[in-house]
PDB file of C-alpha atoms in Angstrom:
ATOM      1  CA  MET A   1     -17.217   2.741  -0.650  1.00  0.00           C
ATOM      2  CA  SER A   2     -14.116   1.302  -2.244  1.00  0.00           C
ATOM      3  CA  ARG A   3     -13.694  -2.394  -1.854  1.00  0.00           C
ATOM      4  CA  GLY A   4     -12.044  -3.394   1.425  1.00  0.00           C
ATOM      5  CA  SER A   5     -11.980   0.208   2.636  1.00  0.00           C
ATOM      6  CA  THR A   6     -14.102   2.461   4.826  1.00  0.00           C
ATOM      7  CA  SER A   7     -13.433   5.261   2.332  1.00  0.00           C
ATOM      8  CA  LEU A   8     -15.626   6.172  -0.640  1.00  0.00           C
ATOM      9  CA  HIS A   9     -12.578   6.146  -2.871  1.00  0.00           C
ATOM     10  CA  GLY A  10      -9.184   4.563  -3.314  1.00  0.00           C
ATOM     11  CA  LEU A  11      -7.022   7.656  -3.920  1.00  0.00           C
ATOM     12  CA  ASN A  12      -4.001   7.719  -1.630  1.00  0.00           C
ATOM     13  CA  ALA A  13      -1.899  10.892  -1.472  1.00  0.00           C
ATOM     14  CA  ASP A  14       0.897   9.005   0.288  1.00  0.00           C
ATOM     15  CA  ARG A  15       1.974   7.693  -3.116  1.00  0.00           C
ATOM     16  CA  GLY A  16       1.615  11.034  -4.831  1.00  0.00           C
ATOM     17  CA  LEU A  17      -1.213  12.097  -7.121  1.00  0.00           C
ATOM     18  CA  PRO A  18      -1.166  13.628 -10.623  1.00  0.00           C
ATOM     19  CA  LEU A  19      -2.364  17.173 -10.806  1.00  0.00           C
ATOM     20  CA  PRO A  20      -5.862  16.378 -12.182  1.00  0.00           C
ATOM     21  CA  ALA A  21      -6.442  13.900  -9.309  1.00  0.00           C
ATOM     22  CA  LYS A  22      -5.597  16.351  -6.530  1.00  0.00           C
ATOM     23  CA  PRO A  23      -8.854  18.411  -6.580  1.00  0.00           C
ATOM     24  CA  LEU A  24     -10.790  15.124  -6.904  1.00  0.00           C
ATOM     25  CA  TYR A  25      -8.962  13.815  -3.862  1.00  0.00           C
ATOM     26  CA  PHE A  26     -10.002  16.788  -1.761  1.00  0.00           C
ATOM     27  CA  LEU A  27     -13.623  16.680  -3.060  1.00  0.00           C
ATOM     28  CA  LEU A  28     -14.045  12.987  -2.368  1.00  0.00           C
ATOM     29  CA  ASN A  29     -12.502  13.351   1.093  1.00  0.00           C
ATOM     30  CA  ARG A  30     -14.860  16.217   1.815  1.00  0.00           C
ATOM     31  CA  LEU A  31     -17.818  14.049   0.827  1.00  0.00           C
ATOM     32  CA  ASN A  32     -16.410  11.130   2.807  1.00  0.00           C
ATOM     33  CA  ASN A  33     -16.161  13.271   5.949  1.00  0.00           C
ATOM     34  CA  LEU A  34     -19.661  14.776   5.722  1.00  0.00           C
ATOM     35  CA  PHE A  35     -21.190  11.729   7.381  1.00  0.00           C
ATOM     36  CA  PRO A  36     -18.591  10.487   9.858  1.00  0.00           C
ATOM     37  CA  MET A  37     -21.178   8.551  11.895  1.00  0.00           C
ATOM     38  CA  SER A  38     -22.781   6.664   9.004  1.00  0.00           C
ATOM     39  CA  ARG A  39     -22.402   2.946   8.553  1.00  0.00           C
ATOM     40  CA  LEU A  40     -21.345   2.454  12.185  1.00  0.00           C
ATOM     41  CA  ASP A  41     -21.990  -0.749  14.097  1.00  0.00           C
ATOM     42  CA  PRO A  42     -24.933  -0.219  16.437  1.00  0.00           C
ATOM     43  CA  GLY A  43     -22.782  -1.439  19.321  1.00  0.00           C
ATOM     44  CA  LEU A  44     -20.315   1.422  18.880  1.00  0.00           C
ATOM     45  CA  ALA A  45     -20.270   3.946  21.718  1.00  0.00           C
ATOM     46  CA  ILE A  46     -18.320   7.228  21.433  1.00  0.00           C
ATOM     47  CA  ARG A  47     -17.732   9.263  24.521  1.00  0.00           C
ATOM     48  CA  PRO A  48     -15.713  12.497  24.942  1.00  0.00           C
ATOM     49  CA  PHE A  49     -12.234  12.362  26.406  1.00  0.00           C
ATOM     50  CA  THR A  50     -11.737  15.718  28.137  1.00  0.00           C
ATOM     51  CA  PRO A  51      -8.700  16.084  30.349  1.00  0.00           C
ATOM     52  CA  SER A  52      -8.532  19.061  32.703  1.00  0.00           C
ATOM     53  CA  PRO A  53      -6.657  22.190  31.557  1.00  0.00           C
ATOM     54  CA  GLU A  54      -4.010  21.431  34.215  1.00  0.00           C
ATOM     55  CA  ARG A  55      -3.302  17.965  32.741  1.00  0.00           C
ATOM     56  CA  LEU A  56      -3.249  19.394  29.221  1.00  0.00           C
ATOM     57  CA  GLY A  57      -0.824  22.124  30.170  1.00  0.00           C
ATOM     58  CA  ALA A  58       1.506  19.680  31.890  1.00  0.00           C
ATOM     59  CA  ALA A  59       1.408  17.290  28.911  1.00  0.00           C
ATOM     60  CA  VAL A  60       2.421  19.732  26.191  1.00  0.00           C
ATOM     61  CA  PRO A  61       6.205  19.459  25.741  1.00  0.00           C
ATOM     62  CA  GLU A  62       8.545  22.214  24.643  1.00  0.00           C
ATOM     63  CA  THR A  63       8.654  20.658  21.208  1.00  0.00           C
ATOM     64  CA  VAL A  64       5.264  21.330  19.689  1.00  0.00           C
ATOM     65  CA  ILE A  65       3.236  18.259  18.737  1.00  0.00           C
ATOM     66  CA  SER A  66      -0.276  18.005  17.420  1.00  0.00           C
ATOM     67  CA  PRO A  67      -3.209  18.404  19.816  1.00  0.00           C
ATOM     68  CA  ALA A  68      -4.402  14.898  18.873  1.00  0.00           C
ATOM     69  CA  ARG A  69      -1.027  13.478  19.880  1.00  0.00           C
ATOM     70  CA  VAL A  70      -1.174  15.296  23.258  1.00  0.00           C
ATOM     71  CA  LEU A  71      -4.598  13.833  23.924  1.00  0.00           C
ATOM     72  CA  THR A  72      -3.364  10.387  22.938  1.00  0.00           C
ATOM     73  CA  HIS A  73      -0.470  10.672  25.432  1.00  0.00           C
ATOM     74  CA  LEU A  74      -2.897  11.590  28.187  1.00  0.00           C
ATOM     75  CA  TYR A  75      -5.167   8.690  27.295  1.00  0.00           C
ATOM     76  CA  TRP A  76      -2.396   6.090  27.620  1.00  0.00           C
ATOM     77  CA  GLN A  77      -0.985   7.711  30.780  1.00  0.00           C
ATOM     78  CA  GLY A  78      -4.352   7.564  32.523  1.00  0.00           C
ATOM     79  CA  LEU A  79      -5.186   3.905  31.888  1.00  0.00           C
ATOM     80  CA  PRO A  80      -5.465   1.603  34.944  1.00  0.00           C
ATOM     81  CA  TRP A  81      -2.431  -0.475  34.046  1.00  0.00           C
ATOM     82  CA  PRO A  82      -2.413  -2.770  37.133  1.00  0.00           C
ATOM     83  CA  GLU A  83      -6.018  -3.743  36.449  1.00  0.00           C
ATOM     84  CA  ILE A  84      -5.259  -4.236  32.753  1.00  0.00           C
ATOM     85  CA  GLN A  85      -2.369  -6.520  33.631  1.00  0.00           C
ATOM     86  CA  ARG A  86      -4.558  -8.603  35.934  1.00  0.00           C
ATOM     87  CA  GLU A  87      -7.306  -8.859  33.279  1.00  0.00           C
ATOM     88  CA  LEU A  88      -5.030  -9.750  30.343  1.00  0.00           C
ATOM     89  CA  GLY A  89      -2.696 -11.991  32.300  1.00  0.00           C
ATOM     90  CA  GLY A  90       0.246 -10.222  30.658  1.00  0.00           C
ATOM     91  CA  ILE A  91       0.637  -7.105  28.527  1.00  0.00           C
ATOM     92  CA  ARG A  92       2.086  -7.912  25.095  1.00  0.00           C
ATOM     93  CA  VAL A  93       1.722  -5.021  22.664  1.00  0.00           C
ATOM     94  CA  LEU A  94       1.566  -4.914  18.867  1.00  0.00           C
ATOM     95  CA  ASP A  95       2.002  -1.342  17.612  1.00  0.00           C
ATOM     96  CA  VAL A  96       0.794  -1.106  13.996  1.00  0.00           C
ATOM     97  CA  GLY A  97       2.351   1.705  12.015  1.00  0.00           C
ATOM     98  CA  CYS A  98       4.774   2.438  14.862  1.00  0.00           C
ATOM     99  CA  GLY A  99       7.029   4.728  12.820  1.00  0.00           C
ATOM    100  CA  ARG A 100      10.061   5.637  14.907  1.00  0.00           C
ATOM    101  CA  ALA A 101       8.474   3.756  17.826  1.00  0.00           C
ATOM    102  CA  ASP A 102       7.697   6.926  19.716  1.00  0.00           C
ATOM    103  CA  TYR A 103       5.408   4.969  22.050  1.00  0.00           C
ATOM    104  CA  ALA A 104       7.722   2.063  22.843  1.00  0.00           C
ATOM    105  CA  ALA A 105       9.641   3.524  25.799  1.00  0.00           C
ATOM    106  CA  PRO A 106       6.810   5.812  27.011  1.00  0.00           C
ATOM    107  CA  LEU A 107       4.359   2.858  27.189  1.00  0.00           C
ATOM    108  CA  LEU A 108       6.863   0.967  29.270  1.00  0.00           C
ATOM    109  CA  ASP A 109       7.150   3.954  31.621  1.00  0.00           C
ATOM    110  CA  TRP A 110       3.464   4.826  31.757  1.00  0.00           C
ATOM    111  CA  SER A 111       2.579   1.192  32.541  1.00  0.00           C
ATOM    112  CA  GLY A 112       5.021   1.043  35.405  1.00  0.00           C
ATOM    113  CA  GLY A 113       7.207  -1.455  33.547  1.00  0.00           C
ATOM    114  CA  ARG A 114       4.348  -3.852  32.999  1.00  0.00           C
ATOM    115  CA  ILE A 115       4.872  -4.289  29.226  1.00  0.00           C
ATOM    116  CA  GLU A 116       6.251  -7.818  28.745  1.00  0.00           C
ATOM    117  CA  ARG A 117       6.749  -7.444  25.020  1.00  0.00           C
ATOM    118  CA  TYR A 118       6.413  -4.586  22.513  1.00  0.00           C
ATOM    119  CA  LEU A 119       6.453  -5.408  18.799  1.00  0.00           C
ATOM    120  CA  GLY A 120       6.447  -2.395  16.478  1.00  0.00           C
ATOM    121  CA  VAL A 121       5.533  -2.934  12.831  1.00  0.00           C
ATOM    122  CA  ASP A 122       5.935  -0.276  10.171  1.00  0.00           C
ATOM    123  CA  ALA A 123       6.093  -0.079   6.367  1.00  0.00           C
ATOM    124  CA  GLU A 124       9.640   1.277   6.640  1.00  0.00           C
ATOM    125  CA  THR A 125      12.535   0.585   8.949  1.00  0.00           C
ATOM    126  CA  HIS A 126      13.783   3.415  11.173  1.00  0.00           C
ATOM    127  CA  PRO A 127      17.193   4.063  12.789  1.00  0.00           C
ATOM    128  CA  GLU A 128      15.471   4.748  16.127  1.00  0.00           C
ATOM    129  CA  TRP A 129      14.658   1.050  16.365  1.00  0.00           C
ATOM    130  CA  ASP A 130      18.336   0.180  16.722  1.00  0.00           C
ATOM    131  CA  VAL A 131      18.675   2.593  19.652  1.00  0.00           C
ATOM    132  CA  LEU A 132      15.813   0.893  21.513  1.00  0.00           C
ATOM    133  CA  LEU A 133      17.145  -2.562  20.723  1.00  0.00           C
ATOM    134  CA  ARG A 134      20.507  -1.594  22.236  1.00  0.00           C
ATOM    135  CA  ASP A 135      18.660  -0.660  25.444  1.00  0.00           C
ATOM    136  CA  ARG A 136      17.688  -4.337  25.754  1.00  0.00           C
ATOM    137  CA  GLY A 137      14.136  -3.566  26.794  1.00  0.00           C
ATOM    138  CA  PRO A 138      11.161  -5.750  25.811  1.00  0.00           C
ATOM    139  CA  PHE A 139      11.291  -4.321  22.282  1.00  0.00           C
ATOM    140  CA  ALA A 140      11.220  -5.931  18.863  1.00  0.00           C
ATOM    141  CA  PHE A 141      10.539  -4.507  15.420  1.00  0.00           C
ATOM    142  CA  ALA A 142       9.509  -5.730  12.013  1.00  0.00           C
ATOM    143  CA  ARG A 143       8.895  -4.247   8.613  1.00  0.00           C
ATOM    144  CA  GLY A 144       5.425  -5.103   7.437  1.00  0.00           C
ATOM    145  CA  ASP A 145       2.141  -3.951   5.918  1.00  0.00           C
ATOM    146  CA  ALA A 146      -1.016  -3.421   7.938  1.00  0.00           C
ATOM    147  CA  SER A 147      -2.959  -5.261   5.243  1.00  0.00           C
ATOM    148  CA  GLU A 148      -1.028  -8.399   6.209  1.00  0.00           C
ATOM    149  CA  ILE A 149      -0.901  -7.776   9.941  1.00  0.00           C
ATOM    150  CA  SER A 150      -1.884 -11.347  10.768  1.00  0.00           C
ATOM    151  CA  ARG A 151       1.706 -12.332  10.075  1.00  0.00           C
ATOM    152  CA  HIS A 152       2.722 -10.388  13.178  1.00  0.00           C
ATOM    153  CA  LEU A 153      -0.254 -11.320  15.401  1.00  0.00           C
ATOM    154  CA  ALA A 154       1.264 -13.863  17.753  1.00  0.00           C
ATOM    155  CA  PRO A 155      -1.288 -15.852  19.814  1.00  0.00           C
ATOM    156  CA  GLU A 156      -0.122 -14.191  23.023  1.00  0.00           C
ATOM    157  CA  THR A 157      -0.662 -10.654  21.656  1.00  0.00           C
ATOM    158  CA  SER A 158      -2.978  -8.906  24.183  1.00  0.00           C
ATOM    159  CA  ILE A 159      -3.004  -5.248  23.134  1.00  0.00           C
ATOM    160  CA  ILE A 160      -3.075  -4.031  19.517  1.00  0.00           C
ATOM    161  CA  LEU A 161      -2.643  -0.306  19.096  1.00  0.00           C
ATOM    162  CA  SER A 162      -2.313   2.075  16.178  1.00  0.00           C
ATOM    163  CA  SER A 163      -1.833   5.800  16.558  1.00  0.00           C
ATOM    164  CA  SER A 164      -2.491   8.122  13.594  1.00  0.00           C
ATOM    165  CA  ALA A 165      -1.596   5.387  11.114  1.00  0.00           C
ATOM    166  CA  LEU A 166      -4.725   3.632   9.881  1.00  0.00           C
ATOM    167  CA  GLU A 167      -5.669   6.585   7.663  1.00  0.00           C
ATOM    168  CA  HIS A 168      -2.663   5.601   5.521  1.00  0.00           C
ATOM    169  CA  VAL A 169      -3.937   2.029   4.995  1.00  0.00           C
ATOM    170  CA  ASP A 170      -5.717   1.437   1.692  1.00  0.00           C
ATOM    171  CA  ARG A 171      -7.702  -1.597   2.778  1.00  0.00           C
ATOM    172  CA  ASP A 172      -8.411  -0.805   6.405  1.00  0.00           C
ATOM    173  CA  LEU A 173     -11.375  -3.173   6.613  1.00  0.00           C
ATOM    174  CA  GLY A 174      -9.026  -6.029   5.878  1.00  0.00           C
ATOM    175  CA  PHE A 175      -6.887  -4.959   8.833  1.00  0.00           C
ATOM    176  CA  PHE A 176      -9.889  -5.037  11.215  1.00  0.00           C
ATOM    177  CA  GLU A 177     -11.008  -8.396   9.788  1.00  0.00           C
ATOM    178  CA  GLN A 178      -7.624  -9.856  10.740  1.00  0.00           C
ATOM    179  CA  VAL A 179      -7.932  -8.357  14.249  1.00  0.00           C
ATOM    180  CA  ARG A 180     -11.381  -9.916  14.516  1.00  0.00           C
ATOM    181  CA  ASP A 181     -10.060 -13.315  13.454  1.00  0.00           C
ATOM    182  CA  HIS A 182      -7.290 -13.014  16.035  1.00  0.00           C
ATOM    183  CA  ALA A 183      -9.968 -12.274  18.636  1.00  0.00           C
ATOM    184  CA  ALA A 184     -11.900 -15.365  17.654  1.00  0.00           C
ATOM    185  CA  ARG A 185      -8.815 -17.488  18.137  1.00  0.00           C
ATOM    186  CA  CYS A 186      -8.350 -15.997  21.593  1.00  0.00           C
ATOM    187  CA  GLY A 187     -11.568 -17.596  22.794  1.00  0.00           C
ATOM    188  CA  ASP A 188     -11.811 -17.237  26.586  1.00  0.00           C
ATOM    189  CA  GLY A 189      -8.076 -16.885  26.884  1.00  0.00           C
ATOM    190  CA  PRO A 190      -6.190 -13.595  27.234  1.00  0.00           C
ATOM    191  CA  CYS A 191      -8.299 -10.655  26.128  1.00  0.00           C
ATOM    192  CA  CYS A 192      -7.210  -8.377  23.343  1.00  0.00           C
ATOM    193  CA  SER A 193      -7.995  -4.723  22.716  1.00  0.00           C
ATOM    194  CA  SER A 194      -7.274  -2.592  19.649  1.00  0.00           C
ATOM    195  CA  THR A 195      -6.912   1.153  20.099  1.00  0.00           C
ATOM    196  CA  SER A 196      -6.720   3.468  17.111  1.00  0.00           C
ATOM    197  CA  CYS A 197      -6.141   7.144  17.832  1.00  0.00           C
ATOM    198  CA  LEU A 198      -7.130   9.327  14.899  1.00  0.00           C
ATOM    199  CA  PRO A 199      -7.169  13.116  14.411  1.00  0.00           C
ATOM    200  CA  ALA A 200     -10.746  14.414  14.280  1.00  0.00           C
ATOM    201  CA  PRO A 201     -12.577  17.742  13.702  1.00  0.00           C
ATOM    202  CA  ALA A 202     -11.737  20.531  16.147  1.00  0.00           C
ATOM    203  CA  CYS A 203      -8.511  18.723  17.024  1.00  0.00           C
ATOM    204  CA  ALA A 204     -10.429  16.138  18.999  1.00  0.00           C
ATOM    205  CA  CYS A 205      -9.094  12.651  19.351  1.00  0.00           C
ATOM    206  CA  PHE A 206     -11.184   9.519  19.070  1.00  0.00           C
ATOM    207  CA  CYS A 207      -9.759   6.443  20.717  1.00  0.00           C
ATOM    208  CA  SER A 208     -11.506   3.545  19.072  1.00  0.00           C
ATOM    209  CA  MET A 209     -11.520   0.528  21.328  1.00  0.00           C
ATOM    210  CA  ALA A 210     -12.126  -2.588  19.335  1.00  0.00           C
ATOM    211  CA  SER A 211     -13.084  -5.522  21.460  1.00  0.00           C
ATOM    212  CA  ALA A 212     -11.267  -8.657  20.413  1.00  0.00           C
ATOM    213  CA  SER A 213     -12.682 -11.040  22.902  1.00  0.00           C
ATOM    214  CA  THR A 214     -16.172 -12.298  23.747  1.00  0.00           C
ATOM    215  CA  ARG A 215     -15.257 -11.625  27.396  1.00  0.00           C
ATOM    216  CA  ARG A 216     -15.285  -7.869  26.570  1.00  0.00           C
ATOM    217  CA  ALA A 217     -18.383  -7.821  24.441  1.00  0.00           C
ATOM    218  CA  ARG A 218     -20.891  -7.533  27.225  1.00  0.00           C
ATOM    219  CA  PHE A 219     -18.913  -4.865  29.057  1.00  0.00           C
ATOM    220  CA  GLN A 220     -18.217  -2.684  26.035  1.00  0.00           C
ATOM    221  CA  ARG A 221     -21.646  -2.594  24.402  1.00  0.00           C
ATOM    222  CA  ARG A 222     -23.790   0.477  24.879  1.00  0.00           C
ATOM    223  CA  PRO A 223     -27.058   0.211  26.871  1.00  0.00           C
ATOM    224  CA  GLY A 224     -29.904  -1.051  24.698  1.00  0.00           C
ATOM    225  CA  SER A 225     -27.758  -3.255  22.475  1.00  0.00           C
ATOM    226  CA  SER A 226     -27.795  -7.059  22.635  1.00  0.00           C
ATOM    227  CA  PRO A 227     -24.863  -8.032  24.903  1.00  0.00           C
ATOM    228  CA  THR A 228     -23.421 -11.469  24.745  1.00  0.00           C
ATOM    229  CA  GLY A 229     -20.518 -13.152  26.393  1.00  0.00           C
ATOM    230  CA  PRO A 230     -19.439 -14.060  29.900  1.00  0.00           C
ATOM    231  CA  THR A 231     -17.927 -11.977  32.614  1.00  0.00           C
ATOM    232  CA  PRO A 232     -17.033  -8.385  31.757  1.00  0.00           C
ATOM    233  CA  PRO A 233     -13.580  -7.041  32.782  1.00  0.00           C
ATOM    234  CA  SER A 234     -13.237  -5.424  36.139  1.00  0.00           C
ATOM    235  CA  PHE A 235     -11.899  -2.108  34.857  1.00  0.00           C
ATOM    236  CA  SER A 236     -12.789   0.634  32.352  1.00  0.00           C
ATOM    237  CA  TRP A 237     -10.700   1.312  29.247  1.00  0.00           C
ATOM    238  CA  GLY A 238     -11.495   4.971  29.693  1.00  0.00           C
ATOM    239  CA  ALA A 239      -8.519   6.880  31.082  1.00  0.00           C
ATOM    240  CA  ARG A 240      -8.988   8.183  34.604  1.00  0.00           C
ATOM    241  CA  PRO A 241      -9.998  11.848  34.437  1.00  0.00           C
ATOM    242  CA  ALA A 242      -8.887  14.559  36.778  1.00  0.00           C
ATOM    243  CA  SER A 243     -11.413  15.824  39.267  1.00  0.00           C
ATOM    244  CA  GLY A 244     -14.254  17.749  37.625  1.00  0.00           C
ATOM    245  CA  THR A 245     -13.554  16.485  34.103  1.00  0.00           C
ATOM    246  CA  THR A 246     -15.282  14.124  31.737  1.00  0.00           C
ATOM    247  CA  SER A 247     -13.891  10.685  31.193  1.00  0.00           C
ATOM    248  CA  GLY A 248     -14.106   9.010  27.850  1.00  0.00           C
ATOM    249  CA  THR A 249     -13.531   5.932  25.850  1.00  0.00           C
ATOM    250  CA  SER A 250     -14.961   4.655  22.617  1.00  0.00           C
ATOM    251  CA  PRO A 251     -15.439   0.967  22.863  1.00  0.00           C
ATOM    252  CA  VAL A 252     -16.377  -0.489  19.531  1.00  0.00           C
ATOM    253  CA  PRO A 253     -18.073  -3.689  18.701  1.00  0.00           C
ATOM    254  CA  SER A 254     -16.940  -7.227  19.180  1.00  0.00           C
TER     255      SER A 254
END
């Protein structure tokens, strides 16, 4: 494992690779992906998120997007936003690797207008940011690096999300360490949850729920682990499934 990374290597195709390094890149990634469940925290629980065919059909827009993105949309749409608002005391979002901020306006809509603040951070600025800023919604944007995300983690941040972005971060462990430190500073105050939606084999989508508060630890640990912490939240971070389907969420460790 390369230092500060969950990967076995430090090659990053985002910056371009010389020809001799390209086959090595594919080989190392193949080896890296042979054991996707290795080195996981024992408190990690992964459950399938399986929307009904009807929900899937209704969610696919005319413009084709990836299956993982469709599943991510359905996940956010199905969350119990009123309960989340009551639990967090206010929904203030940090979107890491937001790109064009494709989730800014939809999150505001899906939550029923409950987003008090949305801060999108990306390595590059995007013209779409200006359009959203002119709408005078609860939006703000900043250029920044995920490896230094603590600069953008305001104390009142209650939800940290990242969709199909963390695979571009060289030192992803450093990112999660900063999220953990933010959680420790939260104490028994507003809870914080980090959701990372990543493409997976067979076009599945894993939504990794990283608990960032001791108040969530007991609720989110799998049976048989050693739970600690006070009162669990009164809702599930798994999106509500349609009738006859399987719900899912992957809460990860505190």
